[in-house]
CSV table of C-alpha atoms and ligand atoms in Angstrom, one decimal:
chain,number,residue,atom,x,y,z
A,1,MET,CA,16.8,-26.0,-7.6
A,2,THR,CA,13.4,-26.9,-9.4
A,3,GLN,CA,10.5,-26.3,-6.9
A,4,ASP,CA,7.8,-28.4,-7.1
A,5,ILE,CA,4.7,-26.3,-8.7
A,6,SER,CA,2.1,-28.9,-9.0
A,7,ARG,CA,0.0,-26.8,-6.3
A,8,TYR,CA,-0.6,-24.6,-9.1
A,9,HIS,CA,-1.8,-27.1,-11.4
A,10,ARG,CA,-5.2,-25.3,-12.4
A,11,GLN,CA,-3.5,-22.2,-12.9
A,12,TYR,CA,-0.9,-23.4,-15.3
A,13,LEU,CA,-3.5,-25.6,-16.9
A,14,PHE,CA,-4.4,-21.8,-18.5
A,15,LYS,CA,-2.3,-22.2,-21.7
A,16,LYS,CA,-1.4,-18.1,-21.6
A,17,ILE,CA,0.3,-19.6,-18.6
A,18,GLY,CA,1.6,-22.8,-18.8
A,19,GLU,CA,4.5,-24.3,-16.8
A,20,GLU,CA,7.0,-21.9,-18.0
A,21,GLY,CA,4.7,-19.1,-16.9
A,22,GLN,CA,4.3,-20.4,-13.5
A,23,ARG,CA,8.4,-21.0,-13.2
A,24,LYS,CA,8.5,-17.1,-13.6
A,25,LEU,CA,5.8,-16.5,-11.4
A,26,VAL,CA,7.8,-18.5,-8.8
A,27,ALA,CA,10.9,-16.8,-9.4
A,28,SER,CA,9.3,-13.2,-9.1
A,29,ARG,CA,9.4,-10.4,-6.8
A,30,ILE,CA,7.0,-7.7,-6.0
A,31,THR,CA,6.4,-4.9,-3.8
A,32,ILE,CA,2.9,-4.1,-2.8
A,33,ILE,CA,2.1,-0.6,-1.2
A,34,GLY,CA,-0.5,-0.2,1.1
A,35,CYS,CA,-2.5,-3.6,2.9
A,36,GLY,CA,-5.9,-2.1,3.0
A,37,ALA,CA,-8.9,-2.9,0.9
A,38,LEU,CA,-7.0,-3.1,-2.2
A,39,GLY,CA,-3.7,-4.8,-0.8
A,40,THR,CA,-5.2,-7.6,0.7
A,41,VAL,CA,-6.7,-8.8,-2.1
A,42,LEU,CA,-3.6,-8.4,-4.0
A,43,VAL,CA,-1.7,-10.1,-1.3
A,44,ASN,CA,-4.0,-12.8,-1.0
A,45,THR,CA,-4.4,-13.5,-4.9
A,46,LEU,CA,-0.6,-13.4,-5.5
A,47,ALA,CA,0.2,-15.4,-2.6
A,48,ARG,CA,-2.1,-18.1,-3.9
A,49,ALA,CA,-1.1,-17.6,-7.4
A,50,GLY,CA,2.7,-18.5,-6.4
A,51,VAL,CA,4.6,-15.1,-6.7
A,52,GLY,CA,7.7,-15.8,-5.1
A,53,PHE,CA,8.6,-13.3,-2.9
A,54,ILE,CA,6.1,-10.3,-1.8
A,55,ARG,CA,7.3,-7.3,0.0
A,56,ILE,CA,4.3,-5.5,2.0
A,57,VAL,CA,4.7,-2.4,3.0
A,58,ASP,CA,1.8,-0.7,5.3
A,59,ARG,CA,1.9,2.1,7.9
A,60,ASP,CA,-1.5,1.3,9.9
A,61,PHE,CA,-2.9,-1.1,12.4
A,62,ILE,CA,-6.2,-2.7,12.2
A,63,GLU,CA,-9.6,-1.2,13.3
A,64,LEU,CA,-12.8,-3.2,13.3
A,65,ASN,CA,-14.3,-1.3,10.8
A,66,ASN,CA,-11.7,-2.3,8.3
A,67,LEU,CA,-12.8,-6.0,8.3
A,68,GLN,CA,-15.8,-5.2,5.8
A,69,ARG,CA,-13.5,-5.3,3.0
A,70,GLN,CA,-10.1,-6.0,4.2
A,71,VAL,CA,-10.2,-9.7,3.4
A,72,LEU,CA,-7.1,-10.9,5.0
A,73,PHE,CA,-7.8,-9.7,8.3
A,74,ASP,CA,-9.9,-11.0,11.8
A,75,GLU,CA,-11.1,-10.2,15.0
A,76,ASP,CA,-8.2,-12.0,16.5
A,77,ASP,CA,-5.7,-9.7,14.7
A,78,ILE,CA,-7.6,-6.5,16.5
A,79,LYS,CA,-7.4,-8.6,19.9
A,80,GLU,CA,-3.6,-8.9,19.2
A,81,ASN,CA,-3.2,-5.4,18.2
A,82,LEU,CA,-1.1,-6.4,15.0
A,83,PRO,CA,0.0,-3.9,12.2
A,84,LYS,CA,-1.5,-4.7,9.1
A,85,ALA,CA,1.9,-6.0,7.5
A,86,ILE,CA,2.2,-8.1,10.2
A,87,ALA,CA,-1.2,-9.7,10.2
A,88,ALA,CA,-0.8,-10.3,6.4
A,89,GLU,CA,2.7,-11.6,6.7
A,90,ARG,CA,1.4,-14.1,8.9
A,91,LYS,CA,-2.0,-15.3,7.1
A,92,VAL,CA,0.3,-15.5,3.9
A,93,LYS,CA,2.7,-17.9,5.7
A,94,LYS,CA,-0.8,-20.0,6.6
A,95,ILE,CA,-1.9,-19.8,2.8
A,96,ASN,CA,1.4,-20.7,0.7
A,97,SER,CA,4.1,-21.6,3.3
A,98,SER,CA,6.6,-22.1,0.0
A,99,ILE,CA,6.8,-18.2,-0.8
A,100,LYS,CA,8.8,-15.7,1.1
A,101,VAL,CA,7.0,-12.5,2.4
A,102,GLU,CA,8.4,-9.4,3.8
A,103,ALA,CA,6.2,-7.2,6.2
A,104,ILE,CA,7.5,-3.7,6.5
A,105,VAL,CA,5.7,-1.4,9.0
A,106,SER,CA,6.1,1.8,7.8
A,107,ASP,CA,4.8,5.2,6.0
A,108,VAL,CA,6.0,5.2,2.5
A,109,ASN,CA,7.7,8.6,1.7
A,110,PHE,CA,10.3,10.2,-0.2
A,111,THR,CA,13.2,9.4,2.1
A,112,ASN,CA,12.3,5.3,1.7
A,113,ILE,CA,10.3,4.5,-1.4
A,114,GLU,CA,13.2,3.7,-3.4
A,115,ARG,CA,14.6,1.5,-0.8
A,116,PHE,CA,11.2,-0.4,-0.8
A,117,ILE,CA,10.9,-1.0,-4.6
A,118,GLU,CA,14.2,-1.9,-4.9
A,119,GLY,CA,15.0,-5.5,-6.5
A,120,ALA,CA,10.9,-5.8,-7.3
A,121,ASP,CA,10.2,-7.0,-10.7
A,122,LEU,CA,6.6,-5.1,-10.5
A,123,VAL,CA,5.0,-2.8,-7.9
A,124,LEU,CA,1.4,-2.8,-6.8
A,125,ASP,CA,-0.8,-0.1,-5.7
A,126,GLY,CA,-2.8,-0.9,-2.7
A,127,THR,CA,-2.6,2.7,-1.5
A,128,ASP,CA,-5.7,5.2,-0.7
A,129,ASN,CA,-4.4,8.5,-1.5
A,130,PHE,CA,-3.0,10.7,-4.2
A,131,GLU,CA,0.2,11.6,-2.5
A,132,THR,CA,1.6,8.3,-2.4
A,133,ARG,CA,0.8,7.5,-5.8
A,134,PHE,CA,2.6,10.2,-7.3
A,135,LEU,CA,5.3,9.2,-5.2
A,136,ILE,CA,5.2,5.6,-6.5
A,137,ASN,CA,4.9,7.3,-10.1
A,138,ASP,CA,8.0,9.3,-9.7
A,139,ALA,CA,10.3,6.3,-8.2
A,140,CYS,CA,9.1,3.9,-10.6
A,141,VAL,CA,9.6,5.8,-13.6
A,142,LYS,CA,13.2,7.0,-12.3
A,143,LEU,CA,14.4,3.0,-11.2
A,144,LYS,CA,12.3,2.1,-14.4
A,145,LYS,CA,10.0,-0.4,-12.7
A,146,PRO,CA,6.7,-1.4,-13.8
A,147,TRP,CA,3.8,-0.6,-11.8
A,148,ILE,CA,0.0,-0.9,-11.5
A,149,TYR,CA,-2.2,1.7,-10.2
A,150,GLY,CA,-5.6,1.1,-8.6
A,151,ALA,CA,-8.3,2.9,-6.7
A,152,VAL,CA,-11.5,2.9,-5.3
A,153,ILE,CA,-14.3,5.0,-3.6
A,154,GLY,CA,-17.8,3.9,-3.1
A,155,SER,CA,-19.2,1.1,-5.8
A,156,HIS,CA,-16.4,2.7,-8.6
A,157,GLY,CA,-12.9,2.2,-9.4
A,158,LEU,CA,-10.0,3.0,-11.7
A,159,THR,CA,-7.0,0.8,-12.7
A,160,MET,CA,-4.0,1.3,-15.5
A,161,SER,CA,-0.6,-0.3,-16.2
A,162,ILE,CA,2.5,1.6,-16.3
A,163,ILE,CA,5.7,0.5,-17.8
A,164,PRO,CA,8.0,3.3,-17.7
A,165,ASP,CA,9.4,4.8,-21.3
A,166,GLU,CA,6.8,2.6,-23.2
A,167,THR,CA,3.4,3.7,-21.7
A,168,PRO,CA,2.0,7.1,-20.2
A,169,CYS,CA,2.4,7.2,-16.8
A,170,LEU,CA,0.2,8.3,-13.8
A,171,ARG,CA,1.0,12.0,-14.6
A,172,CYS,CA,0.8,12.0,-18.1
A,173,VAL,CA,-2.8,11.0,-17.4
A,174,PHE,CA,-3.5,13.2,-13.9
A,175,GLU,CA,-1.5,16.1,-13.7
A,176,SER,CA,-1.7,17.0,-10.2
A,177,ALA,CA,-3.4,15.3,-7.5
A,178,PRO,CA,-6.7,17.2,-7.0
A,179,PRO,CA,-6.9,19.2,-3.5
A,180,PRO,CA,-7.8,17.0,-0.8
A,181,GLU,CA,-11.1,18.7,0.2
A,182,LEU,CA,-12.2,18.5,-3.2
A,183,THR,CA,-11.4,14.5,-3.4
A,184,PRO,CA,-14.3,12.2,-2.2
A,185,THR,CA,-12.7,9.4,0.3
A,186,CYS,CA,-13.8,6.0,1.7
A,187,ASP,CA,-14.2,7.9,5.3
A,188,THR,CA,-16.7,10.4,3.2
A,189,ALA,CA,-18.0,8.5,0.4
A,190,GLY,CA,-17.8,5.1,1.7
A,191,ILE,CA,-16.9,2.0,0.0
A,192,ILE,CA,-18.4,-1.7,-0.5
A,193,ALA,CA,-16.2,-4.4,-0.8
A,194,PRO,CA,-17.0,-6.1,-4.2
A,195,ALA,CA,-15.8,-2.6,-5.8
A,196,SER,CA,-12.2,-3.1,-4.0
A,197,MET,CA,-12.4,-6.7,-4.9
A,198,VAL,CA,-12.8,-6.1,-8.7
A,199,ILE,CA,-10.2,-3.6,-9.1
A,200,ALA,CA,-7.6,-5.1,-7.1
A,201,SER,CA,-8.4,-8.3,-9.1
A,202,LEU,CA,-7.8,-6.9,-12.2
A,203,GLU,CA,-4.6,-5.5,-10.8
A,204,ALA,CA,-3.6,-8.8,-9.9
A,205,THR,CA,-4.6,-10.2,-13.3
A,206,GLU,CA,-2.4,-7.7,-14.6
A,207,ALA,CA,0.5,-8.5,-12.5
A,208,ILE,CA,0.3,-12.5,-13.3
A,209,LYS,CA,0.2,-11.5,-17.1
A,210,PHE,CA,3.3,-9.2,-16.8
A,211,LEU,CA,5.1,-11.9,-14.5
A,212,THR,CA,4.2,-14.7,-16.7
A,213,GLY,CA,6.0,-13.0,-19.8
A,214,ASN,CA,2.5,-12.0,-21.2
A,215,LYS,CA,3.3,-8.1,-21.3
A,216,GLN,CA,1.5,-7.7,-24.6
A,217,ASP,CA,-1.6,-8.6,-22.9
A,218,LEU,CA,-1.6,-5.9,-20.8
A,219,ASN,CA,-4.4,-3.6,-20.2
A,220,LYS,CA,-3.6,-0.4,-22.4
A,221,SER,CA,-6.1,1.9,-21.1
A,222,LEU,CA,-7.2,3.8,-18.2
A,223,TYR,CA,-10.3,1.6,-17.2
A,224,SER,CA,-13.1,2.4,-15.1
A,225,TYR,CA,-15.6,0.4,-13.6
A,226,ASP,CA,-18.9,0.6,-11.3
A,227,VAL,CA,-19.8,-2.6,-9.8
A,228,TRP,CA,-23.3,-1.0,-9.1
A,229,THR,CA,-24.4,0.7,-12.2
A,230,HIS,CA,-22.0,-1.8,-14.6
A,231,GLU,CA,-20.7,1.1,-16.0
A,232,THR,CA,-17.5,0.8,-17.5
A,233,LYS,CA,-15.3,3.2,-19.6
A,234,SER,CA,-11.9,2.8,-21.0
A,235,PHE,CA,-9.7,5.8,-21.8
A,236,ARG,CA,-7.5,4.9,-24.7
A,237,LEU,CA,-3.9,6.1,-24.0
A,238,GLU,CA,-2.2,5.5,-26.8
A,239,GLY,CA,-0.3,8.6,-28.0
A,240,LEU,CA,-0.9,10.5,-24.8
A,241,ARG,CA,3.2,10.3,-23.7
A,242,ASP,CA,4.2,11.9,-26.9
A,243,ALA,CA,1.4,14.3,-26.9
A,244,THR,CA,2.3,15.4,-23.1
A,245,ASP,CA,4.5,17.7,-21.5
A,246,CYS,CA,4.8,15.3,-18.5
A,247,PRO,CA,7.3,16.7,-15.9
A,248,THR,CA,8.3,13.0,-14.7
A,249,CYS,CA,8.8,11.4,-18.2
A,250,LYS,CA,9.8,13.9,-20.3
A,251,SER,CA,11.7,16.1,-18.5
A,252,GLY,CA,13.0,13.7,-15.4
A,253,LYS,CA,11.8,15.9,-12.8
A,254,PHE,CA,10.5,13.6,-9.7
A,255,GLU,CA,9.0,16.5,-7.9
A,256,PHE,CA,7.3,13.9,-5.1
A,257,LEU,CA,11.1,12.4,-4.6
A,258,THR,CA,12.4,15.5,-2.9
A,259,GLY,CA,11.2,17.3,0.5
A,260,ASP,CA,12.4,18.6,3.2
A,261,GLN,CA,13.7,16.4,6.5
A,262,ALA,CA,11.5,18.0,9.0
A,263,PRO,CA,9.0,15.4,11.2
A,264,LYS,CA,5.7,15.7,9.1
A,265,THR,CA,2.2,15.6,10.0
A,266,THR,CA,-0.5,14.3,8.3
A,267,THR,CA,-4.4,14.6,8.9
A,268,LEU,CA,-6.0,11.0,8.6
A,269,CYS,CA,-9.0,12.4,6.7
A,270,GLY,CA,-12.3,11.1,8.6
A,271,ARG,CA,-10.4,9.4,11.7
A,272,ASN,CA,-9.9,12.5,13.9
A,273,ALA,CA,-6.7,11.4,13.9
A,274,VAL,CA,-3.1,13.1,12.9
A,275,GLN,CA,0.0,11.0,12.0
A,276,ILE,CA,3.2,12.1,12.9
A,277,THR,CA,6.4,10.8,11.0
A,278,ARG,CA,10.1,11.6,11.9
A,279,SER,CA,13.1,11.4,9.5
A,280,ASP,CA,15.7,11.0,12.2
A,281,ARG,CA,16.4,7.3,12.5
A,282,VAL,CA,15.5,6.2,16.2
A,283,LYS,CA,14.6,2.8,17.4
A,284,LEU,CA,12.5,3.3,20.5
A,285,ASP,CA,12.6,1.2,24.0
A,286,PHE,CA,8.9,0.4,24.5
A,287,LYS,CA,9.8,-0.5,28.0
A,288,GLU,CA,11.2,2.9,28.8
A,289,LEU,CA,8.5,4.6,27.0
A,290,ALA,CA,6.1,2.6,29.1
A,291,THR,CA,7.2,3.9,32.2
A,292,ARG,CA,6.9,7.4,31.3
A,293,PHE,CA,3.3,6.8,30.3
A,294,GLU,CA,1.9,4.5,32.9
A,295,LYS,CA,2.4,7.1,35.3
A,296,VAL,CA,-0.5,9.4,33.3
A,297,GLY,CA,-2.2,6.7,31.8
A,298,GLU,CA,-3.3,3.4,30.5
A,299,VAL,CA,-0.5,1.6,28.4
A,300,LYS,CA,0.0,-1.5,26.4
A,301,PHE,CA,2.5,-2.7,24.0
A,302,ASN,CA,3.9,-5.7,21.8
A,303,PRO,CA,7.2,-5.9,19.4
A,304,PHE,CA,5.3,-4.0,16.8
A,305,MET,CA,3.5,-1.3,18.3
A,306,PHE,CA,2.6,0.8,21.5
A,307,GLN,CA,-0.7,2.2,22.7
A,308,ALA,CA,-1.4,4.7,25.2
A,309,LYS,CA,-4.8,6.6,26.5
A,310,ILE,CA,-4.0,10.1,27.9
A,311,ASP,CA,-5.8,13.2,28.0
A,312,GLY,CA,-8.4,12.2,25.9
A,313,TYR,CA,-5.6,11.3,23.1
A,314,GLU,CA,-4.8,7.5,22.0
A,315,PHE,CA,-1.4,7.3,21.1
A,316,THR,CA,-0.5,4.5,18.7
A,317,ILE,CA,3.6,4.5,18.3
A,318,PHE,CA,5.8,2.3,16.2
A,319,PRO,CA,9.0,1.2,16.6
A,320,ASP,CA,10.9,4.1,14.1
A,321,GLY,CA,9.3,7.0,16.3
A,322,ARG,CA,6.3,7.4,14.4
A,323,ALA,CA,2.9,7.7,15.8
A,324,ILE,CA,-1.0,8.0,15.3
A,325,ILE,CA,-2.7,10.3,17.4
A,326,LYS,CA,-6.4,10.1,17.6
A,327,GLY,CA,-8.7,12.6,19.6
A,328,THR,CA,-7.6,15.7,17.3
A,329,ASN,CA,-7.4,16.6,13.6
A,330,ASP,CA,-4.9,19.6,14.6
A,331,PRO,CA,-1.3,19.0,13.5
A,332,ALA,CA,0.1,21.6,15.7
A,333,GLN,CA,-1.7,19.9,19.0
A,334,ALA,CA,-0.7,16.5,17.6
A,335,LYS,CA,2.8,17.7,17.8
A,336,THR,CA,2.5,19.4,20.9
A,337,VAL,CA,1.4,16.1,22.7
A,338,TYR,CA,4.0,14.2,21.1
A,339,SER,CA,6.9,15.9,22.1
A,340,LYS,CA,5.3,16.3,25.4
A,341,TYR,CA,5.4,12.4,26.1
A,342,VAL,CA,7.5,10.7,23.2
A,343,GLY,CA,10.0,13.7,22.9
A,344,VAL,CA,11.5,14.6,19.8
B,1,LIG,ZN1,4.3,10.6,-17.8
């Protein structure tokens, strides 16, 4: 079946794309991991460009302080208590009903990442932490999926395009993740929207080049740009892959794809909150959960999220049992209240 592509006319008039490139784009499948400052711009731009299938994976729900930079969301999404992936999917359906979107509300970890990138021609980084990026890198190098790295803080950001077996990978460039206490985050250093928009736009351009068959034009450097100072740096990466002893590309060691199966806690920096994920496959019954919580606190839920306020804690619980508990930075305390009210 030949799809009518006339809505993309101004795009395929651009010679490097052309009608043939546009048809390739329409037949493409991508996974975008993280739907915040970078991810919303990626989803918005690539849905409008006509990428035929977009899988959006994000673990979080929308808060008022996200709207300053997360361009797909609005105040109604917050009133409706929507997870970011679901709100993004709804917006895309209004922007371009001719493409397919799949929203996945989940933490991305070593147990599930390979499933999320399966079938994708390209993976895009919309995350905000090194741990997940190294995980994406391991999974993409293992499954030979090209991916585009992007990161932003303050007014400054970085991007790099990675083609397994051809270019250096993220671990060829950054041997290991810096310790979290030394890494500024957008909760400590802030972030201005133009910075994330520029970096995500560069990522989206790389995606369009790759998916339209213009692989030779991909950025071959680690590129850094500051929207405030206009400082630009381009670190050339030729030869780096041969020169390093990268455990991922050289030894095929995927250290981020292994881990233990115990329930895991992650302190969400600057938010006074802890996330708890569990690896057993549960499907929580929110109605049943509500009867337990209602006796002790205030409860509201929809098919995607369950929220309750109890003992000074704010619980946000997802159907797969994952929870974000606000009101503490202490993982042990969060685990205690989780098992008290949700049970493990
Ligand atoms: Zn490498």
